[in-house]
Short mmCIF file of C-alpha atoms and ligand atoms in Angstrom, two decimals:
data_model
loop_
_atom_site.label_atom_id
_atom_site.label_comp_id
_atom_site.label_asym_id
_atom_site.label_seq_id
_atom_site.Cartn_x
_atom_site.Cartn_y
_atom_site.Cartn_z
CA MET A 15 0.00 0.00 0.00
CA GLU A 16 1.19 3.51 -0.83
CA ASN A 17 0.88 6.09 1.96
CA ILE A 18 0.94 9.88 1.99
CA LYS A 19 2.37 11.97 4.79
CA LEU A 20 -0.04 14.45 6.38
CA ASN A 21 0.85 17.95 7.64
CA ASN A 22 1.25 16.49 11.15
CA ASN A 23 3.54 13.69 9.88
CA LEU A 24 0.92 10.95 10.27
CA GLU A 25 0.74 8.55 7.32
CA CYS A 26 -2.47 7.63 5.52
CA PRO A 27 -3.07 5.05 2.78
CA VAL A 28 -3.91 6.60 -0.61
CA VAL A 29 -6.79 4.17 -1.28
CA GLY A 30 -9.55 3.13 1.08
CA ILE A 31 -13.17 2.10 1.12
CA GLY A 32 -16.17 4.37 1.72
CA THR A 33 -19.40 3.21 3.33
CA PHE A 34 -21.99 5.91 2.44
CA MET A 35 -25.45 4.42 1.87
CA LEU A 36 -24.38 0.93 2.93
CA SER A 37 -26.80 -0.81 5.27
CA PRO A 38 -25.20 -2.09 8.47
CA ALA A 39 -25.09 -5.62 7.03
CA ASP A 40 -23.47 -4.47 3.78
CA ALA A 41 -21.02 -2.17 5.61
CA GLU A 42 -19.92 -5.00 7.93
CA ASN A 43 -19.39 -7.29 4.96
CA SER A 44 -17.58 -4.74 2.74
CA VAL A 45 -15.29 -3.59 5.57
CA ARG A 46 -14.37 -7.15 6.63
CA GLU A 47 -13.67 -8.29 3.05
CA ALA A 48 -11.79 -5.09 2.16
CA LEU A 49 -9.48 -5.40 5.18
CA LYS A 50 -8.88 -9.09 4.47
CA MET A 51 -7.75 -8.23 0.93
CA GLY A 52 -5.34 -5.51 2.04
CA TYR A 53 -7.29 -2.25 2.47
CA ARG A 54 -6.12 -0.22 5.46
CA LEU A 55 -8.31 2.92 5.19
CA ILE A 56 -12.03 2.90 6.08
CA ASP A 57 -14.35 5.92 5.89
CA THR A 58 -17.68 6.15 7.70
CA ALA A 59 -19.76 8.84 9.47
CA ASN A 60 -22.30 9.30 12.26
CA ALA A 61 -24.81 10.02 9.50
CA TYR A 62 -24.28 6.70 7.70
CA VAL A 63 -25.76 4.93 10.72
CA ASN A 64 -23.40 1.99 10.23
CA GLU A 65 -20.55 2.77 12.66
CA ARG A 66 -21.28 -0.27 14.87
CA ALA A 67 -21.30 -2.46 11.78
CA VAL A 68 -17.99 -0.95 10.59
CA GLY A 69 -16.50 -1.73 14.01
CA ARG A 70 -17.73 -5.34 13.74
CA GLY A 71 -16.26 -5.67 10.24
CA MET A 72 -12.91 -4.44 11.53
CA LYS A 73 -12.87 -7.01 14.35
CA GLU A 74 -14.01 -9.88 12.11
CA SER A 75 -11.24 -9.11 9.59
CA GLY A 76 -8.57 -10.10 12.13
CA VAL A 77 -6.47 -7.06 11.13
CA ALA A 78 -4.90 -5.36 14.14
CA ARG A 79 -6.49 -2.03 15.11
CA GLU A 80 -3.21 -0.14 14.82
CA GLU A 81 -2.81 -1.23 11.19
CA ILE A 82 -6.12 0.40 10.21
CA PHE A 83 -6.64 4.08 9.38
CA LEU A 84 -10.21 4.68 10.52
CA SER A 85 -12.05 7.84 9.50
CA THR A 86 -15.45 9.04 10.70
CA LYS A 87 -17.44 12.28 10.87
CA LEU A 88 -19.45 14.13 13.47
CA TRP A 89 -22.90 15.12 12.23
CA PRO A 90 -24.04 18.77 12.83
CA SER A 91 -26.68 17.83 15.43
CA GLU A 92 -23.78 16.33 17.44
CA TYR A 93 -21.57 19.43 17.39
CA GLU A 94 -22.92 20.76 20.69
CA ASN A 95 -23.19 17.35 22.37
CA PRO A 96 -20.18 17.33 24.73
CA ASN A 97 -20.10 13.51 24.57
CA SER A 98 -20.28 13.18 20.77
CA VAL A 99 -16.67 12.04 20.37
CA GLU A 100 -16.92 9.47 23.19
CA GLU A 101 -20.22 8.19 21.84
CA THR A 102 -18.77 7.89 18.33
CA LEU A 103 -15.79 5.90 19.67
CA GLU A 104 -18.14 3.67 21.66
CA ARG A 105 -20.23 2.88 18.57
CA LEU A 106 -17.12 2.06 16.54
CA GLY A 107 -15.73 -0.06 19.39
CA VAL A 108 -12.36 1.76 19.40
CA ASP A 109 -10.55 4.10 21.76
CA TYR A 110 -9.30 6.47 19.03
CA VAL A 111 -9.94 7.22 15.41
CA ASP A 112 -7.23 8.07 12.92
CA LEU A 113 -9.27 10.87 11.36
CA LEU A 114 -12.28 12.76 12.67
CA TYR A 115 -14.17 15.19 10.45
CA ILE A 116 -16.98 17.64 10.96
CA HIS A 117 -19.33 16.54 8.21
CA GLN A 118 -21.04 19.76 7.12
CA PRO A 119 -20.68 23.54 7.63
CA ALA A 120 -24.10 23.53 9.29
CA GLY A 121 -25.42 24.48 12.75
CA ASN A 122 -22.77 25.51 15.28
CA TRP A 123 -19.91 24.16 13.20
CA LEU A 124 -17.28 26.10 15.12
CA ALA A 125 -18.34 24.20 18.28
CA GLY A 126 -17.91 21.02 16.21
CA TYR A 127 -14.43 22.08 15.14
CA ARG A 128 -13.48 22.84 18.74
CA GLN A 129 -14.52 19.29 19.63
CA LEU A 130 -12.15 18.00 16.95
CA GLU A 131 -9.29 20.09 18.31
CA LYS A 132 -9.99 18.82 21.83
CA ALA A 133 -10.14 15.19 20.64
CA TYR A 134 -6.86 15.73 18.78
CA LYS A 135 -5.14 17.07 21.89
CA GLU A 136 -6.47 14.15 23.94
CA GLY A 137 -5.25 11.58 21.40
CA LYS A 138 -8.78 10.43 20.58
CA ALA A 139 -8.37 11.64 16.98
CA LYS A 140 -4.91 11.23 15.43
CA SER A 141 -5.85 13.73 12.71
CA ILE A 142 -8.79 16.03 12.03
CA GLY A 143 -10.69 17.16 8.98
CA ILE A 144 -13.46 19.23 7.50
CA SER A 145 -15.95 17.92 5.02
CA ASN A 146 -17.83 20.08 2.50
CA PHE A 147 -16.13 23.28 3.75
CA GLU A 148 -15.43 24.90 0.43
CA GLY A 149 -15.47 28.64 -0.38
CA LYS A 150 -16.60 30.99 2.38
CA TYR A 151 -16.64 28.23 4.99
CA ILE A 152 -12.96 27.33 4.81
CA ALA A 153 -12.17 31.06 4.47
CA GLU A 154 -13.91 31.72 7.80
CA LEU A 155 -12.53 28.66 9.57
CA GLU A 156 -9.03 29.56 8.44
CA THR A 157 -9.23 32.66 10.67
CA LYS A 158 -10.46 30.67 13.66
CA TRP A 159 -8.72 27.33 13.81
CA GLU A 160 -6.11 26.73 16.46
CA ILE A 161 -4.99 23.51 14.77
CA ALA A 162 -5.14 23.42 10.97
CA PRO A 163 -6.93 20.32 9.65
CA GLN A 164 -5.03 17.49 8.00
CA PHE A 165 -7.82 16.64 5.54
CA ILE A 166 -10.74 18.06 3.65
CA GLN A 167 -13.27 15.64 2.17
CA VAL A 168 -15.14 17.06 -0.83
CA GLU A 169 -16.69 16.01 -4.10
CA ALA A 170 -13.91 15.45 -6.65
CA HIS A 171 -13.65 13.49 -9.91
CA PRO A 172 -12.48 14.17 -13.48
CA TYR A 173 -15.57 16.36 -14.17
CA PHE A 174 -14.89 18.48 -11.05
CA THR A 175 -11.33 18.78 -9.84
CA GLN A 176 -11.61 21.43 -7.09
CA LYS A 177 -9.12 23.76 -8.76
CA GLU A 178 -10.08 26.82 -6.66
CA LEU A 179 -10.12 25.02 -3.32
CA ARG A 180 -6.73 23.42 -3.93
CA LYS A 181 -5.05 26.83 -3.84
CA THR A 182 -6.06 27.19 -0.17
CA LEU A 183 -5.18 23.58 0.63
CA ASP A 184 -1.66 24.03 -0.72
CA LYS A 185 -1.04 26.89 1.72
CA TYR A 186 -1.54 24.59 4.71
CA GLY A 187 -0.63 21.18 3.33
CA ILE A 188 -4.24 20.01 3.75
CA GLN A 189 -4.88 16.75 1.93
CA LEU A 190 -7.92 16.28 -0.30
CA MET A 191 -10.01 13.10 0.09
CA SER A 192 -12.39 12.68 -2.87
CA TRP A 193 -16.03 11.79 -2.46
CA TYR A 194 -18.10 10.61 -5.44
CA PRO A 195 -14.72 9.54 -6.91
CA LEU A 196 -16.47 7.39 -9.52
CA GLY A 197 -19.41 9.76 -9.94
CA HIS A 198 -21.57 7.89 -7.38
CA GLY A 199 -22.47 5.28 -9.99
CA ASP A 200 -23.15 7.77 -12.81
CA LYS A 201 -22.40 5.83 -15.97
CA SER A 202 -21.49 8.83 -18.13
CA LEU A 203 -18.22 9.36 -16.24
CA ILE A 204 -17.16 5.71 -16.25
CA ASN A 205 -18.18 5.42 -19.92
CA GLU A 206 -16.01 8.31 -21.13
CA PRO A 207 -14.07 6.72 -24.07
CA ILE A 208 -10.68 7.87 -22.69
CA PHE A 209 -11.03 5.52 -19.69
CA ALA A 210 -11.80 2.49 -21.89
CA GLU A 211 -8.86 3.41 -24.13
CA LEU A 212 -6.42 3.73 -21.24
CA GLY A 213 -7.88 0.67 -19.55
CA LYS A 214 -7.11 -1.34 -22.66
CA LYS A 215 -3.53 -0.09 -22.71
CA TYR A 216 -2.88 -0.93 -19.04
CA GLY A 217 -5.11 -4.00 -18.65
CA LYS A 218 -7.42 -2.15 -16.22
CA THR A 219 -11.12 -1.34 -16.05
CA PRO A 220 -12.34 2.25 -16.66
CA ALA A 221 -13.07 2.55 -12.91
CA GLN A 222 -9.49 1.57 -12.08
CA VAL A 223 -8.14 4.21 -14.48
CA ILE A 224 -10.31 6.88 -12.81
CA LEU A 225 -9.14 5.85 -9.33
CA ARG A 226 -5.51 5.90 -10.43
CA TRP A 227 -6.10 9.41 -11.82
CA HIS A 228 -7.25 10.48 -8.33
CA THR A 229 -4.10 9.18 -6.65
CA GLN A 230 -1.88 10.78 -9.31
CA MET A 231 -3.71 14.08 -8.70
CA GLY A 232 -2.53 13.67 -5.10
CA PHE A 233 -6.03 12.85 -3.82
CA VAL A 234 -6.82 10.11 -1.32
CA VAL A 235 -9.66 8.04 -2.73
CA ILE A 236 -12.41 6.07 -0.95
CA PRO A 237 -14.67 4.40 -3.54
CA CYS A 238 -17.64 2.62 -2.05
CA SER A 239 -18.84 -0.81 -3.14
CA LYS A 240 -20.78 -3.79 -1.88
CA ASN A 241 -19.52 -5.93 -4.75
CA VAL A 242 -16.45 -7.94 -3.71
CA ASP A 243 -15.06 -7.96 -7.26
CA HIS A 244 -15.28 -4.16 -7.44
CA ILE A 245 -13.73 -3.86 -3.96
CA ARG A 246 -10.79 -5.99 -5.15
CA ASP A 247 -10.43 -4.00 -8.41
CA ASN A 248 -10.54 -0.68 -6.59
CA LEU A 249 -7.49 -1.60 -4.52
CA ASN A 250 -5.56 -2.93 -7.49
CA ILE A 251 -4.68 0.45 -9.01
CA LEU A 252 -1.17 1.19 -7.86
CA ASN A 253 0.81 -0.99 -10.27
CA PHE A 254 0.51 1.25 -13.33
CA THR A 255 1.17 4.97 -13.94
CA LEU A 256 -0.65 7.31 -16.29
CA THR A 257 1.75 9.45 -18.31
CA ASP A 258 1.72 13.25 -18.13
CA GLU A 259 0.09 13.28 -21.58
CA GLU A 260 -2.64 10.92 -20.41
CA MET A 261 -3.23 13.01 -17.28
CA ALA A 262 -3.51 16.09 -19.54
CA LYS A 263 -6.05 14.34 -21.75
CA ILE A 264 -8.15 13.44 -18.69
CA ALA A 265 -7.87 17.08 -17.55
CA GLY A 266 -9.78 17.92 -20.74
CA LEU A 267 -12.89 16.31 -19.19
CA ASP A 268 -13.03 18.92 -16.39
CA LYS A 269 -16.35 20.79 -16.68
CA ASN A 270 -15.98 22.42 -13.25
CA GLU A 271 -19.40 20.91 -12.59
CA ARG A 272 -20.52 19.04 -9.48
CA TYR A 273 -23.08 16.27 -9.29
CA TYR A 274 -24.31 17.43 -5.91
CA HIS A 275 -25.54 20.99 -5.35
CA ARG A 276 -26.14 21.83 -1.70
CA THR A 277 -28.43 24.71 -0.77
CA ASP A 278 -28.53 26.86 2.38
CA ALA A 279 -31.97 25.36 3.15
CA GLN A 280 -30.35 21.92 3.17
CA LEU A 281 -27.73 23.09 5.63
CA ASP A 282 -30.58 24.08 8.00
CA GLN A 283 -32.15 20.66 7.53
CA PHE A 284 -28.82 18.96 8.22
CA ALA A 285 -28.47 20.87 11.49
CA ALA A 286 -31.96 19.79 12.59
CA TRP A 287 -31.69 16.11 11.61
CA LYS A 288 -30.69 13.61 14.29
CA PRO A 289 -29.42 10.26 13.05
CA SER A 290 -31.20 7.25 14.63
CA PHE A 291 -28.04 5.51 15.71
CA GLU A 292 -27.85 1.69 15.61
CA LYS A 293 -28.83 0.27 18.97
CA GLU A 294 -26.44 -2.67 18.66
N1 NAP B 19 -18.37 13.82 3.11
C1 NAP B 19 -19.44 13.70 2.37
O1 NAP B 19 -20.35 14.53 2.41
C2 NAP B 19 -19.55 12.52 1.46
C3 NAP B 19 -20.54 12.48 0.46
C4 NAP B 19 -20.59 11.35 -0.36
C5 NAP B 19 -19.67 10.32 -0.19
N2 NAP B 19 -18.73 10.38 0.80
C6 NAP B 19 -17.73 9.30 1.03
O2 NAP B 19 -17.14 8.96 -0.23
C7 NAP B 19 -17.34 7.56 -0.48
C8 NAP B 19 -17.46 7.33 -1.98
O3 NAP B 19 -18.57 8.02 -2.53
P1 NAP B 19 -19.87 7.29 -3.08
O4 NAP B 19 -19.98 5.97 -2.45
O5 NAP B 19 -21.01 8.19 -2.89
O6 NAP B 19 -19.62 7.21 -4.64
P2 NAP B 19 -18.59 6.42 -5.59
O7 NAP B 19 -17.58 5.68 -4.80
O8 NAP B 19 -18.15 7.41 -6.61
O9 NAP B 19 -19.55 5.42 -6.33
C9 NAP B 19 -20.10 4.29 -5.74
C10 NAP B 19 -20.81 3.53 -6.85
O10 NAP B 19 -19.86 3.05 -7.79
C11 NAP B 19 -20.01 1.66 -7.98
N3 NAP B 19 -18.68 1.08 -8.11
C12 NAP B 19 -17.73 0.96 -7.13
N4 NAP B 19 -16.62 0.37 -7.61
C13 NAP B 19 -16.87 0.12 -8.92
C14 NAP B 19 -16.11 -0.48 -9.95
N5 NAP B 19 -14.86 -0.93 -9.73
N6 NAP B 19 -16.67 -0.58 -11.18
C15 NAP B 19 -17.92 -0.13 -11.40
N7 NAP B 19 -18.69 0.44 -10.48
C16 NAP B 19 -18.17 0.57 -9.25
C17 NAP B 19 -20.74 1.15 -6.77
O11 NAP B 19 -21.57 0.08 -7.07
P3 NAP B 19 -21.29 -1.45 -6.51
O12 NAP B 19 -21.67 -1.45 -5.06
O13 NAP B 19 -22.17 -2.27 -7.37
O14 NAP B 19 -19.83 -1.71 -6.75
C18 NAP B 19 -21.60 2.36 -6.35
O15 NAP B 19 -22.82 2.36 -7.08
C19 NAP B 19 -18.62 7.26 0.33
O16 NAP B 19 -18.84 5.90 0.50
C20 NAP B 19 -18.35 8.03 1.59
O17 NAP B 19 -17.46 7.32 2.43
C21 NAP B 19 -18.67 11.47 1.62
#
């Protein structure tokens, strides 16, 4: 596995598995199988309501806790709960996480960020991150953080490469983790002819070429799948290298266009929504 070094010197694998929209049963299965085949980075969130299942998958895999880079996210309705970090750790069945995000710039997000900083100082989060904090949100946080984050998790793929945001990230050595790396199942991205062409050259699938593009862009990538063959393929992307010319050709696909457009009204809804956490 290839690792990258974060701005606090911690190392993180460049490829992991995401668990958004996986039921607890599917999350448990995908996490266990992924770890058994060599994955070492897992991404979940309070809001995915599968943290207990992710914890079970980790234990069932037999992989030692300290070999796994575990990432989760506090949901906005948890930002003012003084026990949110402890409760998250309890659900996951661990005594620290490797990366703790605040999930959305909603509600009292500064209180959420202060919880991350506290967890970091206490060793309960080995690194911290912000998710969906583009534009004015990172600009405001930048003036208020005591500890700069190690990661930002945002939508990124060949149609939307976060050019603007990356200028700020470079100033602080903040690492980008891509969500919707494969377009969240949108076939038009995977079916772009360039990916089939390059896949043929390297003996890879179009999805593998896209994931390799992410890592060569310097992004950490966490594709989600409940299909064991896809999970295996998504890890098997580090034994070929796209040339500069090929990267430039893929850059031609950039439309600076997201799949997901969040509104201010949604941010209010996020702040009001309380996840119904798994009981067991
Ligand atoms: N912070 C945030 O707000 C946020 C938002 C969205 C996502 N995320 C994180 O990012 C992760 C990835 O995003 P995502 O799950 O939404 O989208 P994604 O990884 O871009 O796409 C997942 C879809 O791609 C398919 N797929 C996976 N591997 C494939 C392969 N090798 N070939 C063909 N199809 C493949 C999956 O279907 P199969 O199951 O059939 O393989 C699934 O339908 C999430 O799981 C989550 O951890 C974070």
